[in-house]
mmCIF file of C-alpha atoms in Angstrom:
data_model
loop_
_atom_site.group_PDB
_atom_site.id
_atom_site.type_symbol
_atom_site.label_atom_id
_atom_site.label_comp_id
_atom_site.label_asym_id
_atom_site.label_seq_id
_atom_site.Cartn_x
_atom_site.Cartn_y
_atom_site.Cartn_z
ATOM 1 C CA MET A 1044 0.000 0.000 0.000
ATOM 2 C CA ASN A 1045 1.029 3.611 -0.469
ATOM 3 C CA LEU A 1046 1.488 5.190 2.964
ATOM 4 C CA ASP A 1047 0.083 8.717 3.203
ATOM 5 C CA LEU A 1048 2.277 10.835 5.481
ATOM 6 C CA ARG A 1049 -0.758 12.949 6.294
ATOM 7 C CA LEU A 1050 -2.399 9.907 7.893
ATOM 8 C CA VAL A 1051 0.834 9.067 9.702
ATOM 9 C CA ARG A 1052 0.809 12.562 11.203
ATOM 10 C CA TYR A 1053 -2.828 12.115 12.242
ATOM 11 C CA ALA A 1054 -1.974 8.881 14.061
ATOM 12 C CA VAL A 1055 1.074 10.391 15.781
ATOM 13 C CA VAL A 1056 -0.879 13.408 17.046
ATOM 14 C CA LEU A 1057 -3.725 11.207 18.262
ATOM 15 C CA ALA A 1058 -1.216 8.996 20.090
ATOM 16 C CA GLU A 1059 0.202 12.095 21.805
ATOM 17 C CA GLU A 1060 -3.205 13.402 22.874
ATOM 18 C CA LEU A 1061 -5.147 10.128 23.319
ATOM 19 C CA HIS A 1062 -8.222 12.271 22.803
ATOM 20 C CA PHE A 1063 -9.951 12.774 19.450
ATOM 21 C CA ALA A 1064 -11.207 16.302 20.108
ATOM 22 C CA ARG A 1065 -7.826 17.634 21.281
ATOM 23 C CA ALA A 1066 -5.978 15.887 18.445
ATOM 24 C CA ALA A 1067 -8.418 17.285 15.889
ATOM 25 C CA ASP A 1068 -7.903 20.796 17.283
ATOM 26 C CA ARG A 1069 -4.132 20.461 16.895
ATOM 27 C CA LEU A 1070 -4.539 19.209 13.338
ATOM 28 C CA HIS A 1071 -7.110 21.907 12.482
ATOM 29 C CA ILE A 1072 -9.635 19.366 11.218
ATOM 30 C CA ALA A 1073 -13.053 18.225 12.422
ATOM 31 C CA GLN A 1074 -13.206 15.444 15.008
ATOM 32 C CA GLN A 1075 -15.399 13.365 12.688
ATOM 33 C CA THR A 1076 -12.831 13.755 9.905
ATOM 34 C CA LEU A 1077 -10.019 12.559 12.170
ATOM 35 C CA SER A 1078 -12.047 9.545 13.285
ATOM 36 C CA ALA A 1079 -12.868 8.631 9.693
ATOM 37 C CA GLN A 1080 -9.231 9.008 8.577
ATOM 38 C CA ILE A 1081 -7.940 6.811 11.424
ATOM 39 C CA ASN A 1082 -10.554 4.170 10.527
ATOM 40 C CA SER A 1083 -9.441 4.352 6.905
ATOM 41 C CA LEU A 1084 -5.780 3.964 7.909
ATOM 42 C CA GLU A 1085 -6.528 0.920 10.074
ATOM 43 C CA THR A 1086 -8.573 -0.660 7.267
ATOM 44 C CA ARG A 1087 -5.764 -0.170 4.763
ATOM 45 C CA LEU A 1088 -3.192 -1.567 7.218
ATOM 46 C CA GLY A 1089 -5.440 -4.470 8.169
ATOM 47 C CA THR A 1090 -4.880 -3.955 11.890
ATOM 48 C CA THR A 1091 -6.187 -1.945 14.846
ATOM 49 C CA LEU A 1092 -3.961 0.918 16.001
ATOM 50 C CA PHE A 1093 -6.214 2.454 18.640
ATOM 51 C CA VAL A 1094 -8.688 0.972 21.105
ATOM 52 C CA ARG A 1095 -11.344 3.546 21.883
ATOM 53 C CA ASP A 1096 -14.655 3.932 23.606
ATOM 54 C CA LYS A 1097 -16.654 6.983 24.670
ATOM 55 C CA ARG A 1098 -14.188 7.810 27.453
ATOM 56 C CA HIS A 1099 -10.810 6.373 26.567
ATOM 57 C CA VAL A 1100 -8.345 6.100 23.672
ATOM 58 C CA ALA A 1101 -5.375 3.740 23.958
ATOM 59 C CA LEU A 1102 -2.703 2.371 21.628
ATOM 60 C CA THR A 1103 -2.511 -1.291 20.706
ATOM 61 C CA ALA A 1104 0.866 -3.033 20.380
ATOM 62 C CA ASN A 1105 0.750 -2.464 16.605
ATOM 63 C CA GLY A 1106 -0.296 1.109 17.282
ATOM 64 C CA GLU A 1107 2.785 1.718 19.429
ATOM 65 C CA LEU A 1108 4.994 0.269 16.681
ATOM 66 C CA PHE A 1109 3.288 2.354 13.995
ATOM 67 C CA VAL A 1110 3.554 5.591 15.983
ATOM 68 C CA ARG A 1111 7.218 5.025 16.909
ATOM 69 C CA ARG A 1112 8.239 4.326 13.315
ATOM 70 C CA GLY A 1113 5.833 6.990 12.080
ATOM 71 C CA ARG A 1114 7.656 9.662 14.102
ATOM 72 C CA GLU A 1115 10.895 8.568 12.426
ATOM 73 C CA LEU A 1116 9.282 8.858 8.985
ATOM 74 C CA LEU A 1117 7.934 12.340 9.715
ATOM 75 C CA ALA A 1118 11.335 13.496 11.017
ATOM 76 C CA GLN A 1119 13.035 12.161 7.887
ATOM 77 C CA ALA A 1120 10.459 13.895 5.712
ATOM 78 C CA ASP A 1121 11.050 17.194 7.533
ATOM 79 C CA ASP A 1122 14.807 16.806 7.073
ATOM 80 C CA LEU A 1123 14.313 16.053 3.385
ATOM 81 C CA VAL A 1124 12.233 19.203 2.883
ATOM 82 C CA ALA A 1125 14.796 21.272 4.804
ATOM 83 C CA ASP A 1126 17.635 19.906 2.661
ATOM 84 C CA ILE A 1127 15.756 20.634 -0.556
ATOM 85 C CA GLN A 1128 15.007 24.160 0.597
ATOM 86 C CA ARG A 1129 18.665 24.708 1.413
ATOM 87 C CA ASN A 1130 19.650 23.402 -1.994
ATOM 88 C CA SER A 1131 17.097 25.765 -3.499
ATOM 89 C CA ALA A 1132 19.436 28.721 -3.036
ATOM 90 C CA PHE A 1133 18.366 29.947 0.393
ATOM 91 C CA LEU A 1134 20.721 30.762 3.264
ATOM 92 C CA ARG A 1135 20.139 32.243 6.707
ATOM 93 C CA LEU A 1136 23.108 34.095 8.179
ATOM 94 C CA ASP A 1137 23.607 35.342 11.721
ATOM 95 C CA VAL A 1138 25.603 38.588 11.447
ATOM 96 C CA ILE A 1139 25.973 39.173 15.239
ATOM 97 C CA THR A 1140 25.119 42.892 15.308
ATOM 98 C CA GLU A 1141 25.543 46.045 13.242
ATOM 99 C CA GLY A 1142 28.830 47.856 12.635
ATOM 100 C CA LEU A 1143 31.097 44.812 12.499
ATOM 101 C CA THR A 1144 33.080 42.952 9.835
ATOM 102 C CA THR A 1145 29.919 41.017 9.000
ATOM 103 C CA GLY A 1146 28.282 44.245 7.789
ATOM 104 C CA THR A 1147 30.833 44.490 4.985
ATOM 105 C CA LEU A 1148 30.377 40.818 4.186
ATOM 106 C CA VAL A 1149 26.625 41.263 3.865
ATOM 107 C CA GLN A 1150 27.035 44.128 1.383
ATOM 108 C CA GLU A 1151 29.512 42.227 -0.764
ATOM 109 C CA LEU A 1152 27.860 38.798 -0.617
ATOM 110 C CA ARG A 1153 24.614 39.879 -2.266
ATOM 111 C CA PRO A 1154 26.045 40.770 -5.723
ATOM 112 C CA ARG A 1155 28.260 37.663 -5.700
ATOM 113 C CA LEU A 1156 25.284 35.353 -5.045
ATOM 114 C CA PRO A 1157 22.524 37.009 -7.085
ATOM 115 C CA ASP A 1158 20.454 33.804 -7.345
ATOM 116 C CA VAL A 1159 20.588 33.047 -3.609
ATOM 117 C CA THR A 1160 18.014 34.366 -1.167
ATOM 118 C CA LEU A 1161 19.940 35.622 1.857
ATOM 119 C CA GLU A 1162 18.158 36.153 5.155
ATOM 120 C CA PHE A 1163 19.977 37.896 7.992
ATOM 121 C CA VAL A 1164 19.384 37.648 11.743
ATOM 122 C CA GLN A 1165 21.252 39.126 14.710
ATOM 123 C CA GLY A 1166 21.937 36.701 17.530
ATOM 124 C CA GLN A 1167 24.190 39.177 19.390
ATOM 125 C CA GLY A 1168 26.923 36.614 20.020
ATOM 126 C CA LEU A 1169 28.266 33.271 18.877
ATOM 127 C CA SER A 1170 27.662 31.712 22.296
ATOM 128 C CA ALA A 1171 23.927 32.052 21.741
ATOM 129 C CA THR A 1172 24.000 31.152 18.055
ATOM 130 C CA VAL A 1173 25.822 27.807 18.229
ATOM 131 C CA ALA A 1174 22.612 25.975 19.147
ATOM 132 C CA ALA A 1175 20.799 27.549 16.184
ATOM 133 C CA VAL A 1176 23.551 26.366 13.811
ATOM 134 C CA THR A 1177 23.626 22.825 15.196
ATOM 135 C CA GLY A 1178 19.819 22.731 15.090
ATOM 136 C CA GLY A 1179 19.673 23.876 11.469
ATOM 137 C CA GLN A 1180 17.858 27.176 12.095
ATOM 138 C CA VAL A 1181 20.940 29.145 10.956
ATOM 139 C CA ASP A 1182 23.194 28.126 8.056
ATOM 140 C CA LEU A 1183 26.171 30.419 8.671
ATOM 141 C CA ALA A 1184 27.209 32.253 11.816
ATOM 142 C CA PHE A 1185 30.163 34.510 12.576
ATOM 143 C CA GLY A 1186 32.269 35.148 15.653
ATOM 144 C CA ARG A 1187 35.246 34.106 17.717
ATOM 145 C CA VAL A 1188 35.252 30.332 18.116
ATOM 146 C CA HIS A 1189 37.131 30.440 21.441
ATOM 147 C CA GLY A 1190 35.977 31.931 24.710
ATOM 148 C CA THR A 1191 32.340 30.837 24.448
ATOM 149 C CA GLY A 1192 32.576 28.833 27.671
ATOM 150 C CA GLU A 1193 32.690 25.396 26.053
ATOM 151 C CA PRO A 1194 34.313 23.832 22.971
ATOM 152 C CA LEU A 1195 32.617 24.189 19.609
ATOM 153 C CA PRO A 1196 30.536 21.032 18.911
ATOM 154 C CA GLY A 1197 32.260 18.479 16.709
ATOM 155 C CA THR A 1198 29.397 18.689 14.197
ATOM 156 C CA LEU A 1199 30.438 22.248 13.279
ATOM 157 C CA SER A 1200 33.211 23.457 10.990
ATOM 158 C CA HIS A 1201 34.793 26.905 10.946
ATOM 159 C CA GLN A 1202 37.006 29.018 8.721
ATOM 160 C CA LEU A 1203 38.860 32.204 9.680
ATOM 161 C CA VAL A 1204 37.501 35.308 7.964
ATOM 162 C CA ARG A 1205 39.388 38.195 9.514
ATOM 163 C CA LYS A 1206 41.927 39.216 12.106
ATOM 164 C CA ALA A 1207 40.168 42.495 12.764
ATOM 165 C CA PRO A 1208 42.112 45.344 14.408
ATOM 166 C CA LEU A 1209 39.959 46.952 17.075
ATOM 167 C CA GLY A 1210 39.938 50.582 18.082
ATOM 168 C CA ILE A 1211 38.963 52.434 21.211
ATOM 169 C CA VAL A 1212 35.720 54.423 21.315
ATOM 170 C CA LEU A 1213 36.153 57.639 23.321
ATOM 171 C CA PRO A 1214 34.079 60.642 24.355
ATOM 172 C CA ALA A 1215 35.195 63.575 22.200
ATOM 173 C CA GLY A 1216 36.384 65.441 25.308
ATOM 174 C CA HIS A 1217 38.425 62.549 26.742
ATOM 175 C CA PRO A 1218 42.186 63.240 27.189
ATOM 176 C CA LEU A 1219 43.052 60.372 24.828
ATOM 177 C CA ALA A 1220 40.758 61.692 22.079
ATOM 178 C CA VAL A 1221 43.359 64.257 20.933
ATOM 179 C CA ARG A 1222 45.767 61.484 19.952
ATOM 180 C CA PRO A 1223 45.645 60.081 16.392
ATOM 181 C CA LYS A 1224 46.541 56.680 17.873
ATOM 182 C CA VAL A 1225 46.279 55.388 21.432
ATOM 183 C CA THR A 1226 48.972 53.127 22.842
ATOM 184 C CA MET A 1227 48.046 50.300 25.149
ATOM 185 C CA GLU A 1228 50.300 51.853 27.802
ATOM 186 C CA ALA A 1229 48.418 55.165 27.626
ATOM 187 C CA LEU A 1230 45.095 53.361 27.791
ATOM 188 C CA ALA A 1231 46.154 51.611 31.009
ATOM 189 C CA ALA A 1232 45.905 54.958 32.841
ATOM 190 C CA TYR A 1233 42.094 55.027 32.458
ATOM 191 C CA PRO A 1234 39.412 52.554 33.563
ATOM 192 C CA ILE A 1235 37.699 51.064 30.516
ATOM 193 C CA LEU A 1236 34.063 50.152 29.994
ATOM 194 C CA LEU A 1237 33.185 46.584 29.022
ATOM 195 C CA HIS A 1238 29.848 46.618 27.201
ATOM 196 C CA THR A 1239 28.679 43.195 26.035
ATOM 197 C CA PRO A 1240 25.437 41.382 25.327
ATOM 198 C CA VAL A 1241 24.887 38.572 27.817
ATOM 199 C CA GLU A 1242 25.015 36.215 24.811
ATOM 200 C CA ALA A 1243 28.499 37.366 23.678
ATOM 201 C CA ALA A 1244 30.672 35.388 26.088
ATOM 202 C CA GLU A 1245 33.475 35.221 23.503
ATOM 203 C CA TRP A 1246 33.656 39.051 23.286
ATOM 204 C CA ARG A 1247 33.664 39.379 27.075
ATOM 205 C CA ASP A 1248 36.413 36.745 27.329
ATOM 206 C CA TRP A 1249 38.509 38.596 24.716
ATOM 207 C CA ASN A 1250 38.257 41.885 26.644
ATOM 208 C CA GLU A 1251 39.122 40.274 29.942
ATOM 209 C CA GLU A 1252 42.178 38.484 28.549
ATOM 210 C CA LEU A 1253 43.361 41.708 26.919
ATOM 211 C CA ALA A 1254 42.895 43.618 30.184
ATOM 212 C CA ALA A 1255 44.762 40.973 32.179
ATOM 213 C CA THR A 1256 47.632 40.888 29.685
ATOM 214 C CA PHE A 1257 48.235 44.666 29.619
ATOM 215 C CA GLY A 1258 47.132 45.716 33.080
ATOM 216 C CA LEU A 1259 43.972 47.497 31.956
ATOM 217 C CA GLU A 1260 41.355 48.224 34.591
ATOM 218 C CA ILE A 1261 37.775 47.273 33.737
ATOM 219 C CA GLY A 1262 35.846 49.926 35.604
ATOM 220 C CA TRP A 1263 32.338 49.049 34.420
ATOM 221 C CA ARG A 1264 30.717 45.856 33.147
ATOM 222 C CA LEU A 1265 27.450 46.540 31.339
ATOM 223 C CA HIS A 1266 25.138 44.408 29.225
ATOM 224 C CA GLY A 1267 23.250 45.590 26.170
ATOM 225 C CA HIS A 1268 22.686 44.994 22.463
ATOM 226 C CA GLY A 1269 24.007 46.876 19.472
ATOM 227 C CA ARG A 1270 26.461 49.685 18.733
ATOM 228 C CA GLN A 1271 23.988 52.395 19.656
ATOM 229 C CA ALA A 1272 23.649 51.027 23.179
ATOM 230 C CA ALA A 1273 27.444 50.726 23.457
ATOM 231 C CA ASN A 1274 27.924 54.317 22.254
ATOM 232 C CA THR A 1275 25.353 55.554 24.759
ATOM 233 C CA ALA A 1276 27.201 53.770 27.560
ATOM 234 C CA VAL A 1277 30.510 55.406 26.575
ATOM 235 C CA LEU A 1278 28.828 58.813 26.705
ATOM 236 C CA ASN A 1279 27.041 58.176 29.991
ATOM 237 C CA TYR A 1280 30.134 56.917 31.800
ATOM 238 C CA GLN A 1281 32.663 59.061 29.887
ATOM 239 C CA ALA A 1282 34.844 55.985 29.621
ATOM 240 C CA PRO A 1283 36.821 54.305 26.800
ATOM 241 C CA SER A 1284 35.473 51.070 25.322
ATOM 242 C CA PHE A 1285 36.861 48.747 22.653
ATOM 243 C CA GLY A 1286 34.948 48.629 19.391
ATOM 244 C CA PRO A 1287 35.391 48.134 15.636
ATOM 245 C CA LEU A 1288 37.406 50.779 13.818
ATOM 246 C CA GLU A 1289 34.703 50.977 11.142
ATOM 247 C CA ALA A 1290 31.929 51.623 13.692
ATOM 248 C CA SER A 1291 29.847 54.712 13.042
ATOM 249 C CA VAL A 1292 29.670 56.999 16.083
ATOM 250 C CA PRO A 1293 27.867 60.275 16.811
ATOM 251 C CA ASP A 1294 29.734 63.591 16.803
ATOM 252 C CA SER A 1295 30.146 63.377 20.574
ATOM 253 C CA LEU A 1296 32.362 60.287 20.193
ATOM 254 C CA VAL A 1297 35.558 59.425 18.312
ATOM 255 C CA VAL A 1298 37.211 56.113 17.395
ATOM 256 C CA ARG A 1299 40.991 55.864 17.576
ATOM 257 C CA PRO A 1300 43.288 53.008 16.519
ATOM 258 C CA VAL A 1301 45.062 51.187 19.348
ATOM 259 C CA VAL A 1302 48.756 50.405 18.879
ATOM 260 C CA ALA A 1303 51.758 48.935 20.683
ATOM 261 C CA PRO A 1304 50.313 46.396 20.204
ATOM 262 C CA VAL A 1305 47.349 46.374 17.824
ATOM 263 C CA PRO A 1306 44.588 44.248 19.426
ATOM 264 C CA LEU A 1307 43.133 41.790 16.926
ATOM 265 C CA PHE A 1308 39.754 40.085 17.169
ATOM 266 C CA PRO A 1309 39.458 36.845 15.145
ATOM 267 C CA TYR A 1310 36.196 36.474 13.212
ATOM 268 C CA SER A 1311 35.409 33.049 11.783
ATOM 269 C CA VAL A 1312 32.461 31.722 9.816
ATOM 270 C CA ILE A 1313 30.819 28.640 11.335
ATOM 271 C CA TRP A 1314 28.545 26.072 9.710
ATOM 272 C CA ARG A 1315 27.142 22.601 10.301
ATOM 273 C CA SER A 1316 29.488 20.186 8.515
ATOM 274 C CA GLU A 1317 26.821 17.764 7.287
ATOM 275 C CA ARG A 1318 24.695 20.653 5.932
ATOM 276 C CA ALA A 1319 27.355 21.845 3.502
ATOM 277 C CA THR A 1320 25.099 22.075 0.439
ATOM 278 C CA SER A 1321 26.299 23.400 -2.908
ATOM 279 C CA THR A 1322 24.722 26.781 -2.100
ATOM 280 C CA LEU A 1323 26.491 26.950 1.251
ATOM 281 C CA ARG A 1324 29.811 25.987 -0.328
ATOM 282 C CA ARG A 1325 29.393 28.794 -2.856
ATOM 283 C CA ALA A 1326 28.781 31.226 -0.018
ATOM 284 C CA LEU A 1327 31.885 30.025 1.830
ATOM 285 C CA ALA A 1328 33.984 30.455 -1.312
ATOM 286 C CA ALA A 1329 32.620 33.984 -1.787
ATOM 287 C CA ILE A 1330 33.353 34.851 1.853
ATOM 288 C CA HIS A 1331 36.923 33.614 1.488
ATOM 289 C CA GLN A 1332 37.304 35.637 -1.717
ATOM 290 C CA ILE A 1333 36.053 38.793 0.037
ATOM 291 C CA ALA A 1334 38.458 38.198 2.937
ATOM 292 C CA THR A 1335 41.361 37.743 0.515
ATOM 293 C CA GLU A 1336 40.533 40.864 -1.492
ATOM 294 C CA HIS A 1337 40.421 42.955 1.694
ATOM 295 C CA ASP A 1338 43.606 41.306 3.014
ATOM 296 C CA TRP A 1339 41.715 40.439 6.185
ATOM 297 C CA LEU A 1340 43.677 37.282 6.880
ATOM 298 C CA THR A 1341 47.033 39.057 7.113
ATOM 299 C CA ALA A 1342 48.150 40.396 10.486
ATOM 300 C CA PRO A 1343 49.450 43.998 10.524
ATOM 301 C CA ALA A 1344 53.165 44.610 10.034
ATOM 302 C CA GLU A 1345 53.420 46.380 13.408
ATOM 303 C CA ASP A 1346 53.293 44.690 16.782
ATOM 304 C CA TRP A 1347 49.943 42.980 17.369
ATOM 305 C CA TRP A 1348 48.133 40.875 19.977
ATOM 306 C CA LEU A 1349 45.748 37.929 19.870
ATOM 307 C CA PRO A 1350 44.581 35.730 22.767
ATOM 308 C CA VAL A 1351 46.784 32.673 23.100
ATOM 309 C CA ARG A 1352 43.990 30.260 22.113
ATOM 310 C CA ASP A 1353 43.392 32.139 18.843
ATOM 311 C CA ARG A 1354 46.970 32.197 17.556
ATOM 312 C CA SER A 1355 46.830 28.738 16.005
#
């Protein structure tokens, strides 16, 4: 017989509810329709799946077998549809937040993949996005693969995109704002502000390792989302805070390069290894091409710093 997945779903939902009215509500069909469809399924199978009377619904031994294997069939069907959709030139990318390296990637990816529908979300940190990548809700994510609190799952692959030099965001009236570049030694004379989303454990870890290495004092630890919130915090506390050199800031703030050494933040692209469809592989190749054209993978000629775990 040809097995109708719609009827399999009906049986699985009824087994979960053990109540025709509730199961029918979940399936958005009439109770009489559900009862008739289950009867039809049992007739075609030549066996009873459910024992029911006016008060009770229960699974038979064959019913338990059918429902258990039926769940497997439905899961495989869902995976098949998801794979086809991914192969149909659709990708979802988590770009962390605005004003970062990923913003440039987004702008340059679109013309290189004109036949691919790109959807962008902002998870605010790789720590929070790993589960979405492993679960298949996100195809590509970006961030620092170390410092998230636990190792990256073995089902994920990653590729370095950029060793990004970070600057220091300062109030326009701050004593360091008059300098064209700020040395790490000069920065050590002022408490810095650490502004991170709760989800961005890898960014918080990077700041703390940098501070410990160069004797910087973290005067304030705040949580928030986005560059605008970070800029507001710098203004409110009149304190320096690390941020991307390319970040746009209001007139009341300035961004200065940090030198001696240049602090580098390693951005990688992360994906689920077994989900590497042809569309995803094209996107990875385009990302690598963009990184190469911008010379993002080359460390600066002057003295620079990376956390120990990121140097390999």
